Amino acid sequence: MGGRIPGGGGRRPRWRFHGWIAGMGTSSGTRIVLGHWERSPFGAFSDVMLEQGDGERVLFAPTQETAEFIRGTYLFDTVRVVPVEVCVAGPSWTVAAGPLDLRFSTRPRGFLGRLLRAVPGPLAGRPVWSALTDRPARLLLPGVRTRGSAVAGRREWYGARDLLPIGALRASLDGTDLGGPAPVEPPVRFGFGSVPRAPALTRVTTTVAAVDGMPHGDR
């Protein structure tokens, strides 16, 4: 089940998110990170983190509640609460998030994707697994981290379960074409790590832990 894992016996409260993260660059220099969460403490929802060529970091979140939680975990210059709608039809994804229109499609998974698909879901959700995979992830996918410290001292773990390359991409922001697909370069600066340099869609289980005495931000 997705949701908050109550802290007991002195353990810190944790929140678990199951879904997909799509990271992609554009030829204009804007980099986009889509979070599409099928199960979470806030129900099913999607959000978009966007870093423009000038370095401005923007969050598009569908509710005030999700916006507050996400900006309590990552760094942004601007936060906007707007409808975020995602439609998935096979390999094709369509995203509408306020002024952002995004369409992309995935290609068949490669060896790493097939390897990650063999990871059992319960194992991927364990922080100890993310700790074990952190160093291999850094070596295989420069810039990627599977564990680290977030804003306000929160801790975060990522357990990857699939990886598909992103091929075709079309995106516009406020009606301005962002150009075609490009590497995520420079890496995005929302948190302790970036997404893969090559545009990709990753299935993940993400765990966020609060620090004792800090606002928890849960419902």
PDB file of C-alpha atoms in Angstrom, residues 5-213:
ATOM      1  CA  ILE A   5       4.225   4.534   7.391  1.00  0.00           C
ATOM      2  CA  PRO A   6       3.640   5.510  11.047  1.00  0.00           C
ATOM      3  CA  GLY A   7       6.693   5.915  13.202  1.00  0.00           C
ATOM      4  CA  GLY A   8       6.748   3.659  16.210  1.00  0.00           C
ATOM      5  CA  GLY A   9       9.267   2.979  18.936  1.00  0.00           C
ATOM      6  CA  GLY A  10      11.136   6.205  18.181  1.00  0.00           C
ATOM      7  CA  ARG A  11      11.175   5.695  14.407  1.00  0.00           C
ATOM      8  CA  ARG A  12      10.696   8.734  12.200  1.00  0.00           C
ATOM      9  CA  PRO A  13       7.443   9.017  10.211  1.00  0.00           C
ATOM     10  CA  ARG A  14       7.832   7.923   6.604  1.00  0.00           C
ATOM     11  CA  TRP A  15       5.865   8.490   3.404  1.00  0.00           C
ATOM     12  CA  ARG A  16       5.998   6.072   0.490  1.00  0.00           C
ATOM     13  CA  PHE A  17       5.239   6.862  -3.166  1.00  0.00           C
ATOM     14  CA  HIS A  18       4.825   4.273  -5.939  1.00  0.00           C
ATOM     15  CA  GLY A  19       4.896   5.373  -9.555  1.00  0.00           C
ATOM     16  CA  TRP A  20       7.050   6.742 -12.350  1.00  0.00           C
ATOM     17  CA  ILE A  21       9.612   9.515 -12.806  1.00  0.00           C
ATOM     18  CA  ALA A  22      10.311  10.839 -16.306  1.00  0.00           C
ATOM     19  CA  GLY A  23      13.393  13.006 -16.708  1.00  0.00           C
ATOM     20  CA  MET A  24      14.218  14.755 -19.958  1.00  0.00           C
ATOM     21  CA  GLY A  25      16.095  17.701 -21.371  1.00  0.00           C
ATOM     22  CA  THR A  26      15.132  19.934 -24.281  1.00  0.00           C
ATOM     23  CA  SER A  27      17.242  21.739 -26.866  1.00  0.00           C
ATOM     24  CA  SER A  28      16.172  25.082 -25.335  1.00  0.00           C
ATOM     25  CA  GLY A  29      18.010  24.181 -22.123  1.00  0.00           C
ATOM     26  CA  THR A  30      14.849  23.562 -20.072  1.00  0.00           C
ATOM     27  CA  ARG A  31      14.925  20.264 -18.168  1.00  0.00           C
ATOM     28  CA  ILE A  32      11.694  18.574 -17.066  1.00  0.00           C
ATOM     29  CA  VAL A  33      11.029  15.986 -14.358  1.00  0.00           C
ATOM     30  CA  LEU A  34       7.558  14.448 -14.207  1.00  0.00           C
ATOM     31  CA  GLY A  35       6.398  12.503 -11.172  1.00  0.00           C
ATOM     32  CA  HIS A  36       3.392  10.281 -11.885  1.00  0.00           C
ATOM     33  CA  TRP A  37       2.314   8.670  -8.618  1.00  0.00           C
ATOM     34  CA  GLU A  38      -0.185   5.818  -8.766  1.00  0.00           C
ATOM     35  CA  ARG A  39      -0.162   5.335  -4.970  1.00  0.00           C
ATOM     36  CA  SER A  40       0.893   7.868  -2.359  1.00  0.00           C
ATOM     37  CA  PRO A  41      -0.167   9.393   0.982  1.00  0.00           C
ATOM     38  CA  PHE A  42      -2.099  11.949  -1.100  1.00  0.00           C
ATOM     39  CA  GLY A  43      -3.778   9.444  -3.399  1.00  0.00           C
ATOM     40  CA  ALA A  44      -2.932   9.232  -7.085  1.00  0.00           C
ATOM     41  CA  PHE A  45      -1.472  12.485  -8.465  1.00  0.00           C
ATOM     42  CA  SER A  46       1.182  13.902 -10.773  1.00  0.00           C
ATOM     43  CA  ASP A  47       3.576  16.840 -10.451  1.00  0.00           C
ATOM     44  CA  VAL A  48       6.163  18.503 -12.649  1.00  0.00           C
ATOM     45  CA  MET A  49       9.534  19.936 -11.633  1.00  0.00           C
ATOM     46  CA  LEU A  50      11.050  22.188 -14.270  1.00  0.00           C
ATOM     47  CA  GLU A  51      14.446  23.895 -14.402  1.00  0.00           C
ATOM     48  CA  GLN A  52      14.837  26.531 -17.090  1.00  0.00           C
ATOM     49  CA  GLY A  53      18.001  27.437 -18.934  1.00  0.00           C
ATOM     50  CA  ASP A  54      18.595  30.421 -16.629  1.00  0.00           C
ATOM     51  CA  GLY A  55      18.472  28.141 -13.586  1.00  0.00           C
ATOM     52  CA  GLU A  56      14.978  28.992 -12.313  1.00  0.00           C
ATOM     53  CA  ARG A  57      13.419  25.941 -10.638  1.00  0.00           C
ATOM     54  CA  VAL A  58       9.633  25.700 -10.876  1.00  0.00           C
ATOM     55  CA  LEU A  59       7.172  23.255  -9.323  1.00  0.00           C
ATOM     56  CA  PHE A  60       3.744  22.569 -10.789  1.00  0.00           C
ATOM     57  CA  ALA A  61       1.616  20.668  -8.247  1.00  0.00           C
ATOM     58  CA  PRO A  62      -2.118  19.864  -8.390  1.00  0.00           C
ATOM     59  CA  THR A  63      -3.097  20.858  -4.837  1.00  0.00           C
ATOM     60  CA  GLN A  64      -1.848  23.087  -2.052  1.00  0.00           C
ATOM     61  CA  GLU A  65      -1.305  19.987   0.061  1.00  0.00           C
ATOM     62  CA  THR A  66       0.956  18.258  -2.452  1.00  0.00           C
ATOM     63  CA  ALA A  67       2.753  21.530  -3.193  1.00  0.00           C
ATOM     64  CA  GLU A  68       3.566  22.046   0.487  1.00  0.00           C
ATOM     65  CA  PHE A  69       4.852  18.516   0.916  1.00  0.00           C
ATOM     66  CA  ILE A  70       7.021  18.611  -2.227  1.00  0.00           C
ATOM     67  CA  ARG A  71       8.528  22.017  -1.488  1.00  0.00           C
ATOM     68  CA  GLY A  72       9.227  20.719   2.014  1.00  0.00           C
ATOM     69  CA  THR A  73      11.418  18.074   0.395  1.00  0.00           C
ATOM     70  CA  TYR A  74      12.985  19.812  -2.641  1.00  0.00           C
ATOM     71  CA  LEU A  75      14.244  23.282  -3.587  1.00  0.00           C
ATOM     72  CA  PHE A  76      12.292  25.626  -5.883  1.00  0.00           C
ATOM     73  CA  ASP A  77      12.335  29.291  -6.837  1.00  0.00           C
ATOM     74  CA  THR A  78       8.658  29.278  -7.861  1.00  0.00           C
ATOM     75  CA  VAL A  79       5.761  27.037  -6.784  1.00  0.00           C
ATOM     76  CA  ARG A  80       2.491  27.031  -8.722  1.00  0.00           C
ATOM     77  CA  VAL A  81      -0.674  25.116  -7.856  1.00  0.00           C
ATOM     78  CA  VAL A  82      -2.245  24.158 -11.195  1.00  0.00           C
ATOM     79  CA  PRO A  83      -4.134  21.169 -12.628  1.00  0.00           C
ATOM     80  CA  VAL A  84      -1.667  18.451 -13.652  1.00  0.00           C
ATOM     81  CA  GLU A  85      -3.205  15.905 -15.998  1.00  0.00           C
ATOM     82  CA  VAL A  86      -1.403  12.870 -17.404  1.00  0.00           C
ATOM     83  CA  CYS A  87      -2.716  10.504 -20.076  1.00  0.00           C
ATOM     84  CA  VAL A  88      -0.834   7.277 -20.824  1.00  0.00           C
ATOM     85  CA  ALA A  89      -1.608   5.268 -23.969  1.00  0.00           C
ATOM     86  CA  GLY A  90       0.942   2.488 -24.381  1.00  0.00           C
ATOM     87  CA  PRO A  91       4.339   4.121 -24.973  1.00  0.00           C
ATOM     88  CA  SER A  92       2.808   7.601 -25.467  1.00  0.00           C
ATOM     89  CA  TRP A  93       2.481  10.079 -22.593  1.00  0.00           C
ATOM     90  CA  THR A  94       0.610  13.397 -22.708  1.00  0.00           C
ATOM     91  CA  VAL A  95       1.007  15.904 -19.882  1.00  0.00           C
ATOM     92  CA  ALA A  96      -0.818  19.198 -19.273  1.00  0.00           C
ATOM     93  CA  ALA A  97       0.421  21.179 -16.255  1.00  0.00           C
ATOM     94  CA  GLY A  98      -0.742  24.793 -16.256  1.00  0.00           C
ATOM     95  CA  PRO A  99       1.358  26.549 -18.930  1.00  0.00           C
ATOM     96  CA  LEU A 100       3.294  23.371 -19.786  1.00  0.00           C
ATOM     97  CA  ASP A 101       2.234  21.045 -22.588  1.00  0.00           C
ATOM     98  CA  LEU A 102       4.358  17.921 -22.914  1.00  0.00           C
ATOM     99  CA  ARG A 103       4.217  14.841 -25.113  1.00  0.00           C
ATOM    100  CA  PHE A 104       6.777  12.069 -25.157  1.00  0.00           C
ATOM    101  CA  SER A 105       7.066   8.409 -26.037  1.00  0.00           C
ATOM    102  CA  THR A 106       9.231   5.613 -24.713  1.00  0.00           C
ATOM    103  CA  ARG A 107      11.368   3.116 -26.583  1.00  0.00           C
ATOM    104  CA  PRO A 108      11.822  -0.579 -25.704  1.00  0.00           C
ATOM    105  CA  ARG A 109      13.766  -1.122 -22.494  1.00  0.00           C
ATOM    106  CA  GLY A 110      17.407  -2.108 -22.663  1.00  0.00           C
ATOM    107  CA  PHE A 111      19.482  -4.441 -20.514  1.00  0.00           C
ATOM    108  CA  LEU A 112      19.372  -2.229 -17.398  1.00  0.00           C
ATOM    109  CA  GLY A 113      15.602  -1.899 -17.649  1.00  0.00           C
ATOM    110  CA  ARG A 114      15.212  -5.666 -17.936  1.00  0.00           C
ATOM    111  CA  LEU A 115      17.497  -6.121 -14.941  1.00  0.00           C
ATOM    112  CA  LEU A 116      15.532  -3.667 -12.812  1.00  0.00           C
ATOM    113  CA  ARG A 117      12.242  -5.359 -13.688  1.00  0.00           C
ATOM    114  CA  ALA A 118      13.492  -8.421 -11.829  1.00  0.00           C
ATOM    115  CA  VAL A 119      13.663  -6.479  -8.533  1.00  0.00           C
ATOM    116  CA  PRO A 120      10.690  -7.484  -6.331  1.00  0.00           C
ATOM    117  CA  GLY A 121       8.450  -4.589  -5.315  1.00  0.00           C
ATOM    118  CA  PRO A 122       8.794  -5.153  -1.536  1.00  0.00           C
ATOM    119  CA  LEU A 123      12.589  -5.180  -1.862  1.00  0.00           C
ATOM    120  CA  ALA A 124      12.647  -1.979  -3.939  1.00  0.00           C
ATOM    121  CA  GLY A 125      10.710  -0.240  -1.155  1.00  0.00           C
ATOM    122  CA  ARG A 126      13.300  -0.964   1.517  1.00  0.00           C
ATOM    123  CA  PRO A 127      15.775   1.850   2.301  1.00  0.00           C
ATOM    124  CA  VAL A 128      18.528  -0.700   2.861  1.00  0.00           C
ATOM    125  CA  TRP A 129      18.169  -1.788  -0.795  1.00  0.00           C
ATOM    126  CA  SER A 130      18.455   1.829  -1.958  1.00  0.00           C
ATOM    127  CA  ALA A 131      21.580   2.192   0.179  1.00  0.00           C
ATOM    128  CA  LEU A 132      23.124  -0.880  -1.454  1.00  0.00           C
ATOM    129  CA  THR A 133      22.342   0.340  -4.994  1.00  0.00           C
ATOM    130  CA  ASP A 134      23.535   3.935  -4.503  1.00  0.00           C
ATOM    131  CA  ARG A 135      27.138   3.348  -5.552  1.00  0.00           C
ATOM    132  CA  PRO A 136      26.314   1.192  -8.617  1.00  0.00           C
ATOM    133  CA  ALA A 137      23.754   3.827  -9.677  1.00  0.00           C
ATOM    134  CA  ARG A 138      26.388   6.572  -9.501  1.00  0.00           C
ATOM    135  CA  LEU A 139      28.753   4.509 -11.653  1.00  0.00           C
ATOM    136  CA  LEU A 140      26.188   3.446 -14.262  1.00  0.00           C
ATOM    137  CA  LEU A 141      24.173   6.686 -14.367  1.00  0.00           C
ATOM    138  CA  PRO A 142      26.335   9.706 -13.460  1.00  0.00           C
ATOM    139  CA  GLY A 143      24.416  12.264 -11.403  1.00  0.00           C
ATOM    140  CA  VAL A 144      21.877   9.716 -10.164  1.00  0.00           C
ATOM    141  CA  ARG A 145      21.647   8.980  -6.432  1.00  0.00           C
ATOM    142  CA  THR A 146      19.348   6.492  -4.739  1.00  0.00           C
ATOM    143  CA  ARG A 147      19.618   7.922  -1.221  1.00  0.00           C
ATOM    144  CA  GLY A 148      20.462  11.248   0.352  1.00  0.00           C
ATOM    145  CA  SER A 149      19.372  14.221   2.434  1.00  0.00           C
ATOM    146  CA  ALA A 150      16.518  16.441   1.286  1.00  0.00           C
ATOM    147  CA  VAL A 151      15.272  19.858   2.464  1.00  0.00           C
ATOM    148  CA  ALA A 152      14.813  20.462   6.216  1.00  0.00           C
ATOM    149  CA  GLY A 153      16.882  17.394   6.988  1.00  0.00           C
ATOM    150  CA  ARG A 154      14.432  14.925   5.503  1.00  0.00           C
ATOM    151  CA  ARG A 155      15.929  11.700   4.202  1.00  0.00           C
ATOM    152  CA  GLU A 156      14.949  10.099   0.914  1.00  0.00           C
ATOM    153  CA  TRP A 157      15.418   6.728  -0.809  1.00  0.00           C
ATOM    154  CA  TYR A 158      14.676   5.660  -4.383  1.00  0.00           C
ATOM    155  CA  GLY A 159      14.146   2.027  -5.382  1.00  0.00           C
ATOM    156  CA  ALA A 160      14.106   1.652  -9.181  1.00  0.00           C
ATOM    157  CA  ARG A 161      12.062  -1.159 -10.726  1.00  0.00           C
ATOM    158  CA  ASP A 162      12.148  -0.402 -14.468  1.00  0.00           C
ATOM    159  CA  LEU A 163      13.844   1.925 -16.953  1.00  0.00           C
ATOM    160  CA  LEU A 164      12.691   2.854 -20.454  1.00  0.00           C
ATOM    161  CA  PRO A 165      14.491   5.283 -22.794  1.00  0.00           C
ATOM    162  CA  ILE A 166      12.507   8.310 -23.933  1.00  0.00           C
ATOM    163  CA  GLY A 167      12.552   8.854 -27.688  1.00  0.00           C
ATOM    164  CA  ALA A 168      10.309  11.464 -29.288  1.00  0.00           C
ATOM    165  CA  LEU A 169       9.475  14.572 -27.260  1.00  0.00           C
ATOM    166  CA  ARG A 170       7.508  17.776 -27.834  1.00  0.00           C
ATOM    167  CA  ALA A 171       7.101  20.450 -25.177  1.00  0.00           C
ATOM    168  CA  SER A 172       5.972  24.054 -24.921  1.00  0.00           C
ATOM    169  CA  LEU A 173       5.830  26.493 -22.007  1.00  0.00           C
ATOM    170  CA  ASP A 174       3.485  29.469 -22.140  1.00  0.00           C
ATOM    171  CA  GLY A 175       3.094  28.730 -25.852  1.00  0.00           C
ATOM    172  CA  THR A 176       6.843  28.813 -26.529  1.00  0.00           C
ATOM    173  CA  ASP A 177       8.330  25.711 -28.129  1.00  0.00           C
ATOM    174  CA  LEU A 178      11.054  24.202 -25.917  1.00  0.00           C
ATOM    175  CA  GLY A 179      12.645  22.268 -28.761  1.00  0.00           C
ATOM    176  CA  GLY A 180      13.412  18.608 -29.223  1.00  0.00           C
ATOM    177  CA  PRO A 181      14.794  16.024 -26.816  1.00  0.00           C
ATOM    178  CA  ALA A 182      18.239  16.582 -25.341  1.00  0.00           C
ATOM    179  CA  PRO A 183      20.362  15.224 -22.495  1.00  0.00           C
ATOM    180  CA  VAL A 184      19.558  16.412 -18.968  1.00  0.00           C
ATOM    181  CA  GLU A 185      22.593  18.673 -18.905  1.00  0.00           C
ATOM    182  CA  PRO A 186      23.460  20.339 -16.622  1.00  0.00           C
ATOM    183  CA  PRO A 187      21.902  18.073 -13.982  1.00  0.00           C
ATOM    184  CA  VAL A 188      18.750  19.371 -12.302  1.00  0.00           C
ATOM    185  CA  ARG A 189      19.174  20.930  -8.857  1.00  0.00           C
ATOM    186  CA  PHE A 190      15.939  20.201  -7.013  1.00  0.00           C
ATOM    187  CA  GLY A 191      17.460  17.792  -4.513  1.00  0.00           C
ATOM    188  CA  PHE A 192      20.535  15.747  -3.684  1.00  0.00           C
ATOM    189  CA  GLY A 193      20.628  13.979  -7.065  1.00  0.00           C
ATOM    190  CA  SER A 194      19.556  14.316 -10.659  1.00  0.00           C
ATOM    191  CA  VAL A 195      17.784  12.008 -13.114  1.00  0.00           C
ATOM    192  CA  PRO A 196      19.657   9.962 -15.753  1.00  0.00           C
ATOM    193  CA  ARG A 197      21.460  12.171 -18.275  1.00  0.00           C
ATOM    194  CA  ALA A 198      19.799  10.349 -21.174  1.00  0.00           C
ATOM    195  CA  PRO A 199      16.031  11.061 -21.174  1.00  0.00           C
ATOM    196  CA  ALA A 200      14.314   8.135 -19.469  1.00  0.00           C
ATOM    197  CA  LEU A 201      11.196   6.950 -17.687  1.00  0.00           C
ATOM    198  CA  THR A 202      11.884   5.107 -14.435  1.00  0.00           C
ATOM    199  CA  ARG A 203       9.476   3.108 -12.308  1.00  0.00           C
ATOM    200  CA  VAL A 204      10.283   3.791  -8.653  1.00  0.00           C
ATOM    201  CA  THR A 205       9.277   3.345  -5.066  1.00  0.00           C
ATOM    202  CA  THR A 206      10.246   6.517  -3.210  1.00  0.00           C
ATOM    203  CA  THR A 207      10.437   6.752   0.582  1.00  0.00           C
ATOM    204  CA  VAL A 208      10.684  10.066   2.432  1.00  0.00           C
ATOM    205  CA  ALA A 209      11.465  10.183   6.153  1.00  0.00           C
ATOM    206  CA  ALA A 210      10.863  13.187   8.398  1.00  0.00           C
ATOM    207  CA  VAL A 211      13.332  14.371  10.975  1.00  0.00           C
ATOM    208  CA  ASP A 212      12.138  14.225  14.562  1.00  0.00           C
ATOM    209  CA  GLY A 213      10.745  17.574  15.623  1.00  0.00           C
TER     210      GLY A 213
END
